[in-house]
Short mmCIF file of C-alpha atoms and ligand atoms in Angstrom, two decimals:
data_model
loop_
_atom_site.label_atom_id
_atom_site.label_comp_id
_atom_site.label_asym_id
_atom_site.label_seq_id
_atom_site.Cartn_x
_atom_site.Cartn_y
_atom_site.Cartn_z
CA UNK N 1 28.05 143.36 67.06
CA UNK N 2 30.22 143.46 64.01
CA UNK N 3 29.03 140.79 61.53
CA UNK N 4 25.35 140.80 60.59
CA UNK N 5 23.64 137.58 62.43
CA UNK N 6 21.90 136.08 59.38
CA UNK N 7 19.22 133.09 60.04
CA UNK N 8 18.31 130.66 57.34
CA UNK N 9 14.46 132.41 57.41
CA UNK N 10 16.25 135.59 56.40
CA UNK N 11 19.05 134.24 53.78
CA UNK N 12 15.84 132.10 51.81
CA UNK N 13 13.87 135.45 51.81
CA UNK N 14 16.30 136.99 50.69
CA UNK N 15 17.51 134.67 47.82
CA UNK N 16 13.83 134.88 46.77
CA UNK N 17 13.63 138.65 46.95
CA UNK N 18 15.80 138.66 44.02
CA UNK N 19 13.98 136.48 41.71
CA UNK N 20 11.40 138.39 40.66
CA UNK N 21 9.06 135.24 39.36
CA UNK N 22 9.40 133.37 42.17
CA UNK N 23 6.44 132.34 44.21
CA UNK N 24 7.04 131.16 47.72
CA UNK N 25 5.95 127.58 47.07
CA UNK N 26 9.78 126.49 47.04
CA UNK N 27 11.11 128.79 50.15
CA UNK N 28 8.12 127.05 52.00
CA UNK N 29 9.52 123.35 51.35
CA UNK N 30 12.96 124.69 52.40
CA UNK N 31 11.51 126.03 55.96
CA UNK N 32 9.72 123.14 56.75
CA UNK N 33 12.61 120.79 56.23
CA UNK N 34 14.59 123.72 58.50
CA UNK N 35 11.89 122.93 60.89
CA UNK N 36 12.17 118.79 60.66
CA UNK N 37 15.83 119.91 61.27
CA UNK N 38 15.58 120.80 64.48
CA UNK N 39 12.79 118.28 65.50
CA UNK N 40 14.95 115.42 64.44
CA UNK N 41 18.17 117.38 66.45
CA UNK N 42 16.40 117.46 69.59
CA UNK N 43 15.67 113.86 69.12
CA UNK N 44 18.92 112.56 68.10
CA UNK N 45 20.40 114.53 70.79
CA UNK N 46 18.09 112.66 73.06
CA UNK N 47 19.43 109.70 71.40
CA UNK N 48 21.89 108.76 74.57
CA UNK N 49 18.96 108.57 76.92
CA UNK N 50 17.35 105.88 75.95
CA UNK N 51 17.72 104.02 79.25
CA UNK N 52 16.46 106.74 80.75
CA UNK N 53 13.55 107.48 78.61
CA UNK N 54 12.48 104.01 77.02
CA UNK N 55 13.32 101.88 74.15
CA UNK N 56 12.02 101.76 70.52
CA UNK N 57 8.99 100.10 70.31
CA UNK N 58 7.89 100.46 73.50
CA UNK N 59 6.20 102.69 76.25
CA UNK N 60 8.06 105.80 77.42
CA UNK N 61 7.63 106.81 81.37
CA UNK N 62 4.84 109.52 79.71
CA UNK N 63 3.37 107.01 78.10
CA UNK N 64 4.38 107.49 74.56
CA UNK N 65 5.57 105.31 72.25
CA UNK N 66 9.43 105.39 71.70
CA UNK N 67 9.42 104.94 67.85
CA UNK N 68 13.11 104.03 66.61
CA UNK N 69 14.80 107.38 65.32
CA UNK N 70 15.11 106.69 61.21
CA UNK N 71 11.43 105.84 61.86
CA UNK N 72 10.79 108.97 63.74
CA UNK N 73 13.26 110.82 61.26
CA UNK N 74 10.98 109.76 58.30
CA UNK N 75 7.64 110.48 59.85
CA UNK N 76 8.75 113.77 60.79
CA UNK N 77 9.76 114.98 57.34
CA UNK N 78 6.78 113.17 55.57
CA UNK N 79 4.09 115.18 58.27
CA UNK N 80 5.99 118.51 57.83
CA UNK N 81 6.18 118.45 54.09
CA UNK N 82 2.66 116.53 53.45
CA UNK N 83 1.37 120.13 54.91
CA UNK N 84 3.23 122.85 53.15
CA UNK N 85 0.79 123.34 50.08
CA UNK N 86 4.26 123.36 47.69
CA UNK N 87 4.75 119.34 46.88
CA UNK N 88 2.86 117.26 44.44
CA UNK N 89 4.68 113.85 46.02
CA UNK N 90 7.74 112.65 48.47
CA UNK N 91 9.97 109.55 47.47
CA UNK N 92 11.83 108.40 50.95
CA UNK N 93 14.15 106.21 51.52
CA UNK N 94 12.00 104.29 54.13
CA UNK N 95 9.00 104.30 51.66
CA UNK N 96 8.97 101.73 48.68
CA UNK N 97 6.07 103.79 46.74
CA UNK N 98 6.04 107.35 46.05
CA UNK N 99 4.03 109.14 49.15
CA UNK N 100 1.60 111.14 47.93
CA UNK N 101 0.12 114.49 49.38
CA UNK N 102 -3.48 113.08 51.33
CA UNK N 103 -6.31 115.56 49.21
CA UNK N 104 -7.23 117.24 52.49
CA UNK N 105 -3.69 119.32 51.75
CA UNK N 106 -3.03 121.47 48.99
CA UNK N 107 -0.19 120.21 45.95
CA UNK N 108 1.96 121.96 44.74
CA UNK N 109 4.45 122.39 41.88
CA UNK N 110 7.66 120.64 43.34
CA UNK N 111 8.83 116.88 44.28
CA UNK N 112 11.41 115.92 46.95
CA UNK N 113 13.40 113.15 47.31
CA UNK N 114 15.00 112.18 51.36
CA UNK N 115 17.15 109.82 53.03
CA UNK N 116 15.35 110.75 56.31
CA UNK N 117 18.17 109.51 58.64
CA UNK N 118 21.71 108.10 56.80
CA UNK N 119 24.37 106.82 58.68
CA UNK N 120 21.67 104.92 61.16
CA UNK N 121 24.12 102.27 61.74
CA UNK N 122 26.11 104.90 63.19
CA UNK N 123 23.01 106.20 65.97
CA UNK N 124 23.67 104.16 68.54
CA UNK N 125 27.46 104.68 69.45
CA UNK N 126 26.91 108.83 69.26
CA UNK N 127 28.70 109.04 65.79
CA UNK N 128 27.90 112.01 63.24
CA UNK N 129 24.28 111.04 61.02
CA UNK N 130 22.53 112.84 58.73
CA UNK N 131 19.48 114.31 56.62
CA UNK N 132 19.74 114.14 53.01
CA UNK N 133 17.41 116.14 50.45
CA UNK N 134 16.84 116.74 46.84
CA UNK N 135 14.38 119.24 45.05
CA UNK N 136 12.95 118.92 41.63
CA UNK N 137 10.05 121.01 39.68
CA UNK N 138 7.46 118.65 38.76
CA UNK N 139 6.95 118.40 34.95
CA UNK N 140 3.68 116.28 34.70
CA UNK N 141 0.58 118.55 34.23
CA UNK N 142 -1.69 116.61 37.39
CA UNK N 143 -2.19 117.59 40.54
CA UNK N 144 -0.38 114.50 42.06
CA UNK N 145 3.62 113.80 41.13
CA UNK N 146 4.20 111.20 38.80
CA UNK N 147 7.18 108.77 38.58
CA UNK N 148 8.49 110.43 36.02
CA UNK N 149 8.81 113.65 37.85
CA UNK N 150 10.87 112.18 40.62
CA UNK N 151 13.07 110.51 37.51
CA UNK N 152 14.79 113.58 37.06
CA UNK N 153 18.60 113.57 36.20
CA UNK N 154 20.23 115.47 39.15
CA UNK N 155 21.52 118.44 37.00
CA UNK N 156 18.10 119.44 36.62
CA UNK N 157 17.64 120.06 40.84
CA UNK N 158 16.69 122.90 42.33
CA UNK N 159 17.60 122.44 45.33
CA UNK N 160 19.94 119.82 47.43
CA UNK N 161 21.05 119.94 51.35
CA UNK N 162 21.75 118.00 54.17
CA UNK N 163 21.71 118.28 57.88
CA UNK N 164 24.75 117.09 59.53
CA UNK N 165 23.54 115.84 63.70
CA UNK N 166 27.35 116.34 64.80
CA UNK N 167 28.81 118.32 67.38
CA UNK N 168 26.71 120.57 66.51
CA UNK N 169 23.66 120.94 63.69
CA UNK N 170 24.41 122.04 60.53
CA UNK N 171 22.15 122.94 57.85
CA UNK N 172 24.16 122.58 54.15
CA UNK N 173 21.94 123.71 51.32
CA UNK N 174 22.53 125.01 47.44
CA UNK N 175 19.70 126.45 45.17
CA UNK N 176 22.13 126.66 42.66
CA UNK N 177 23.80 129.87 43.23
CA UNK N 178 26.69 128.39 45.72
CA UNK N 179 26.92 126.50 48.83
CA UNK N 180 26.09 128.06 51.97
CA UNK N 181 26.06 126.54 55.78
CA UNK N 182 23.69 127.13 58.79
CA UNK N 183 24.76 125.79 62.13
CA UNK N 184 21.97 125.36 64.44
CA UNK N 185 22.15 128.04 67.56
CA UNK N 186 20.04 125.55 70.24
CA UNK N 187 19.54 128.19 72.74
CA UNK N 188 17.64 130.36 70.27
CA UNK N 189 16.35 127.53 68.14
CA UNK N 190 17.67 129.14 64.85
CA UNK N 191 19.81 128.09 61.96
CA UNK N 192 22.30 130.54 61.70
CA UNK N 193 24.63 131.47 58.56
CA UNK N 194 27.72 129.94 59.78
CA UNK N 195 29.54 129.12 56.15
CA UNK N 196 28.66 131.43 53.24
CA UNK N 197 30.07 130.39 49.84
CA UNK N 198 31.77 127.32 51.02
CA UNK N 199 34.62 125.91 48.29
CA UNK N 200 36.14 122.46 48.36
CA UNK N 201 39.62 123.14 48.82
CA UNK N 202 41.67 122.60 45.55
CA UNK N 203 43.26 120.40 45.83
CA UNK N 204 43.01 120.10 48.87
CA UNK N 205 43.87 118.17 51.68
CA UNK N 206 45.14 114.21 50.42
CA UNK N 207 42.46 112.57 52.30
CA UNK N 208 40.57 109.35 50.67
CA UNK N 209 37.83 107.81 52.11
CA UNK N 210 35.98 104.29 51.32
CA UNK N 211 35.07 101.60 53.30
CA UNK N 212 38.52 99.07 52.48
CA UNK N 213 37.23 96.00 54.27
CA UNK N 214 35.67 95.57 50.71
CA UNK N 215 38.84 96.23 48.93
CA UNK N 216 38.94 92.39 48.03
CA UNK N 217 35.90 92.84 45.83
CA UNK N 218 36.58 95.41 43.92
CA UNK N 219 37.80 96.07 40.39
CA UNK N 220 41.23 96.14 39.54
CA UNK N 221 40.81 99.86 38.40
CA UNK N 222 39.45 100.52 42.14
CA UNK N 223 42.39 98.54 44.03
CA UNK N 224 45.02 100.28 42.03
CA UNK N 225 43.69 103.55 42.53
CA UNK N 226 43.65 103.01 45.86
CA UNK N 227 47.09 101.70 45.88
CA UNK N 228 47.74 105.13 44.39
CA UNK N 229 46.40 106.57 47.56
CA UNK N 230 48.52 104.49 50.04
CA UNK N 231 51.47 105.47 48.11
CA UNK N 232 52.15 102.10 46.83
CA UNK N 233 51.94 103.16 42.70
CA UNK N 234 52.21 106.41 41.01
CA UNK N 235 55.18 107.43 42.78
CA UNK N 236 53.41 109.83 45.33
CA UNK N 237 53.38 110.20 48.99
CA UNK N 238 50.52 108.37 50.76
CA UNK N 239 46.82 110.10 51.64
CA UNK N 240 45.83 110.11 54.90
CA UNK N 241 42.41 107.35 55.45
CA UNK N 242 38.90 108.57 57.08
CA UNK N 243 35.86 107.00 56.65
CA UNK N 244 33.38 107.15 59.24
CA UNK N 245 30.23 105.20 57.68
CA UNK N 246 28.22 108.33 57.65
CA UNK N 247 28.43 109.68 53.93
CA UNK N 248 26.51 113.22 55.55
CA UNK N 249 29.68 113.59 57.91
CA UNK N 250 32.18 111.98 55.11
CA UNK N 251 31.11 114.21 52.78
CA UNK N 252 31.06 117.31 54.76
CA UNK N 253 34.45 116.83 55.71
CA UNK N 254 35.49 116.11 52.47
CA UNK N 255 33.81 119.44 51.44
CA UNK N 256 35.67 121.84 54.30
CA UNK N 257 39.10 119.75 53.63
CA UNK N 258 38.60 118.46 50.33
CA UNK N 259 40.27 114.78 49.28
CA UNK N 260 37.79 112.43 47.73
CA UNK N 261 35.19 110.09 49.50
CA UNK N 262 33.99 107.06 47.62
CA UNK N 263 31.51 104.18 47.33
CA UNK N 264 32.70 101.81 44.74
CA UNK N 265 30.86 99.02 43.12
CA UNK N 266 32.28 95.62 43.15
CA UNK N 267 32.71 92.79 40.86
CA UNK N 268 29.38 91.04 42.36
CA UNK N 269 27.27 94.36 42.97
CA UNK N 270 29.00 96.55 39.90
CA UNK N 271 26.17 99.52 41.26
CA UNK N 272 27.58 99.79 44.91
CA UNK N 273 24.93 100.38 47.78
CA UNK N 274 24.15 104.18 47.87
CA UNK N 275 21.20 105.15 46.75
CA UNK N 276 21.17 107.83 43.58
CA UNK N 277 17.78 109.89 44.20
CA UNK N 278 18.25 110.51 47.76
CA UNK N 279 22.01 110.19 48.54
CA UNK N 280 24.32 110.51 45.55
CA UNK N 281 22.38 112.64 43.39
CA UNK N 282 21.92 115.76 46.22
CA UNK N 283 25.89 115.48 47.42
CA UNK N 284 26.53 115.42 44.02
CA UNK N 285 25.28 118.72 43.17
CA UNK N 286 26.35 120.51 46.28
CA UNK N 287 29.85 119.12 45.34
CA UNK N 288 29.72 121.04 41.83
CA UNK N 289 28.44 124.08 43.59
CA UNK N 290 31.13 123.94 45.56
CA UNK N 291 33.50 123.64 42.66
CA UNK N 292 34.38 119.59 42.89
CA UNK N 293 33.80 116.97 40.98
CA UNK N 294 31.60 113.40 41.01
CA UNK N 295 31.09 110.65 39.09
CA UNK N 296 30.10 106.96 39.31
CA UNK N 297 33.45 106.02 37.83
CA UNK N 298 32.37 106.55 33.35
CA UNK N 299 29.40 109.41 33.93
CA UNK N 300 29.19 112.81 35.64
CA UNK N 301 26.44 111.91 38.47
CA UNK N 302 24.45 114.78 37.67
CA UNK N 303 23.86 113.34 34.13
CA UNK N 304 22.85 109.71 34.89
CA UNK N 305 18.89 109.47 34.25
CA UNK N 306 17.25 107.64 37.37
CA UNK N 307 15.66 104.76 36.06
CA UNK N 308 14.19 103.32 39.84
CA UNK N 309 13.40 105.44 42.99
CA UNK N 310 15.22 103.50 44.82
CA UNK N 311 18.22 102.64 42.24
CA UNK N 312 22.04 102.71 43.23
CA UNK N 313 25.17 103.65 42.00
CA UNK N 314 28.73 103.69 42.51
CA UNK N 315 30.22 106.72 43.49
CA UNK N 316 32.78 109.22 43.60
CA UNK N 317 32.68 113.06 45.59
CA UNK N 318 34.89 115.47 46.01
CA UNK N 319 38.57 117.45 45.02
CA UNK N 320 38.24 117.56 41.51
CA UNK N 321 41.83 116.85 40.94
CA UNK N 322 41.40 113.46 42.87
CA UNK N 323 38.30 112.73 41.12
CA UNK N 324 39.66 113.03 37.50
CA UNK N 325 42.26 110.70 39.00
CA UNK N 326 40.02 108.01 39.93
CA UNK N 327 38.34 108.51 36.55
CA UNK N 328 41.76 107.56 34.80
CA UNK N 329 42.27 104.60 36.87
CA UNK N 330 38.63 103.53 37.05
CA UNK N 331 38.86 103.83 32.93
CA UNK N 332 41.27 100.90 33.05
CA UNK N 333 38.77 98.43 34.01
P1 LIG P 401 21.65 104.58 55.65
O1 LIG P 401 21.95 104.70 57.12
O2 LIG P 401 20.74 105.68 55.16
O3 LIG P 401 21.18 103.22 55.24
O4 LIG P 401 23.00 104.88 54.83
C1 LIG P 401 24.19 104.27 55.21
C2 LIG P 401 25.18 104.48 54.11
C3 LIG P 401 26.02 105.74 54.18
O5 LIG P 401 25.72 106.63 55.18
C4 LIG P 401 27.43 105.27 54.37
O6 LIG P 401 28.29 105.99 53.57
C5 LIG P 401 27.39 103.83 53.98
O7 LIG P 401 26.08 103.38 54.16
C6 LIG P 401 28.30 102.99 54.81
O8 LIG P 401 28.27 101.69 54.32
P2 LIG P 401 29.35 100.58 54.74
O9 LIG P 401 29.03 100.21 56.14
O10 LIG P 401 29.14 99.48 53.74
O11 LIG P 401 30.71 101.22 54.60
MN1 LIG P 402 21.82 106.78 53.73
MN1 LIG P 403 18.83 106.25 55.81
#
C-alpha cells in the first residue's frame, strides 16, 4: 500500500495530539456528528425506496414509522449530540428555540449550530443535499448555553463542516488549521482522508452560480454584476452558469473549481433567504481556510454579529478574485 489510509478517528486524534491543552470534549462533538454522517447516508441513500419501504408519516412493512428525512436528519443529530457530555446547547434549523442538553446528560463547554438536511427541496429527485455545522466555545459561565453564546460572530468558530450526500459521502471539516476532506468508504463504514489541504483554485475556474429566475428583483449592483458574468459589460468573456439549489453541493464545487456562488438579497427581502448561523456563517469560514473570500455584499461574513438564531443574510462564497468583484459592483448600489 503506498499512501497511508488515514480515517477521520485518526486525523481528529491526531490534530488533538498536538495541542497540548486540549481536552477531548471538542474531538467528541466532531465524532458524533461523523457518526450522524453516516446514519443520515444510509438513509438518504435509502431515499429512492420509498415505494418500496413506505412513505413519511406512515407505517413501514416492519412496522416503523417512516419519518420524512430533514425530520429524521434533525433528530438524528440532536440524539447523537444531546449524549456526548461536550455541548451546553444545539440551535437547528428545524428548532425555533435553542435545544438544550436534558440534565440526565452531562454539558459541556461548546455550542453547535446545524442545518440538519439543506437542499431538501432537492431529496426527492436524487440531487446532491447536505449537512451543515458550526462550532463555538461557550462564553457564559452556566451549565446550560445561553443565547448569547450561540450569537457568536463566525470568525470566532472553532470548528465548521459539512457533509455532502452525493455520489458519494463526503465529510468537509476545518478547525482552523486548513480544509481537509473525508469521503465515506461504505463497505468499511469509515470516513476516509480523501482531500488534505484543499485550496479554492485562484482564480479559478469562471463559474457563477445564483438562482437567476430572481434576477428581476434584484439590485441594480446585482444585475450588472451578473451582466459582467454573461459577458454582456466589462468587456470579458462570459462564465459558465451552475446552480443546483443545494448550497452544500454549490459550494463544494465552487471550492474544488473555484468561481463564486451567490445568494443575493433583493429589493423586497434586502437579507436574502440563507440562514447566517447554520448556513452562511460555517461555508464562510471553510471558504477563508481555503484561501477565498465571502461577504454579504458591504461586510466580511465572518465579522457580521448574529443578532437572531435564525437571522439571514445575503451572500457571497468563493474565488476571491470574483468576490472582490462583486464587492465593487455590489458597492454601486
Ligand atoms: P434548506 O433545504 O435547508 O431549506 O436550504 C435550501 C437552500 C439552499 O440549499 C439553496 O442554496 C437555496 O435554498 C436554494 O434556494 P432557491 O430555490 O431560492 O434558489
Ligand atoms: Mn439549508
Ligand atoms: Mn435544511
Amino acid at each position: 500500500m503506498s499512501d497511508p489510509i488515514v480515517t477521520v478517528e485518526h486525523f481528529i486524534a491526531e490534530q488533538e495530539r498536538r495541542h497540548p491543552e486540549a481536552t477531548g470534549a471538542f474531538t467528541d462533538v466532531l465524532l458524533q456528528l461523523s457518526l450522524a454522517a453516516k446514519l443520515i447516508s444510509r438513509s438518504v441513500n435509502k431515499a429512492g425506496l420509498v415505494d418500496i419501504l413506505g412513505d413519511a408519516g406512515k407505517e413501514n412493512v416492519q412496522g416503523e414509522l417512516v419519518q420524512k428525512l430533514d425530520e429524521y436528519a434533525n433528530d438524528v443529530l440532536i440524539h447523537v449530540l444531546t449524549r456526548c457530555g461536550s455541548l451546553a446547547g444545539i440551535a437547528s434549523e428545524e428548532s425555533e428555540e435553542i435545544v438544550p442538553i436534558p440534565a440526565a446528560y452531562e454539558a459541556g463547554p461548546y455550542v453547535i449550530a446545524f442545518d440538519p438536511l439543506d437542499g431538501s427541496s432537492n431529496i426527492d429527485v436524487n440531487i446532491s443535499i447536505g449537512t451543515i455545522f458550526s462550532i463555538h466555545r461557550k462564553r457564559s459561565r452556566g451549565r446550560d448555553a445561553t443565547l448569547e453564546d450561540l450569537l457568536q460572530p463566525g470568525r470566532d468558530q472553532c470548528a465548521a463542516g459539512y457533509v455532502l450526500y452525493g455520489s458519494s459521502t463526503m465529510l468537509v471539516f476545518t478547525t482552523g488549521a486548513g480544509v481537509h476532506g473525508f469521503t465515506l468508504d461504505p463497505t468499511i463504514g469509515e470516513f476516509l482522508l480523501s482531500h488534505p489541504d484543499m485550496m479554492i483554485p485562484e482564480p479559478g475556474k469562471r463559474i457563477y452560480s445564483v438562482n437567476e429566475g430572481h434576477s428581476t428583483t434584484w439590485t441594480e449592483g446585482q444585475q450588472r454584476l451578473v451582466r459582467h458574468f454573461r459577458g454582456e459589460e466589462g468587456g470579458g468573456t462570459p462564465f459558465s452558469s451552475r446552480y443546483v439549489g443545494s448550497m452544500v453541493a454549490d459550494f463544494h464545487r465552487t471550492l474544488q473549481y473555484g468561481g463564486i456562488f451567490m445568494y443575493p438579497g433583493t429589493r423586497d427581502k434586502p437579507e436574502g433567504k440563507l440562514r447566517l448561523l447554520y448556513e452562511v456563517a460555517p461555508l464562510a469560514f471553510i471558504c477563508e481556510q481555503a484561501g477565498g473570500a465571502s461577504t454579504d455584499g458591504v461586510t466580511r461574513v465572518l465579522d457580521i454579529q448574529p443578532t437572531d438564531v435564525h437571522q439571514r443574510v445575503p451572500v457571497y462564497l468563493g474565488s476571491r478574485s470574483h468576490v472582490e468583484l462583486a464587492s465593487r459592483y455590489l458597492s454601486e448600489d
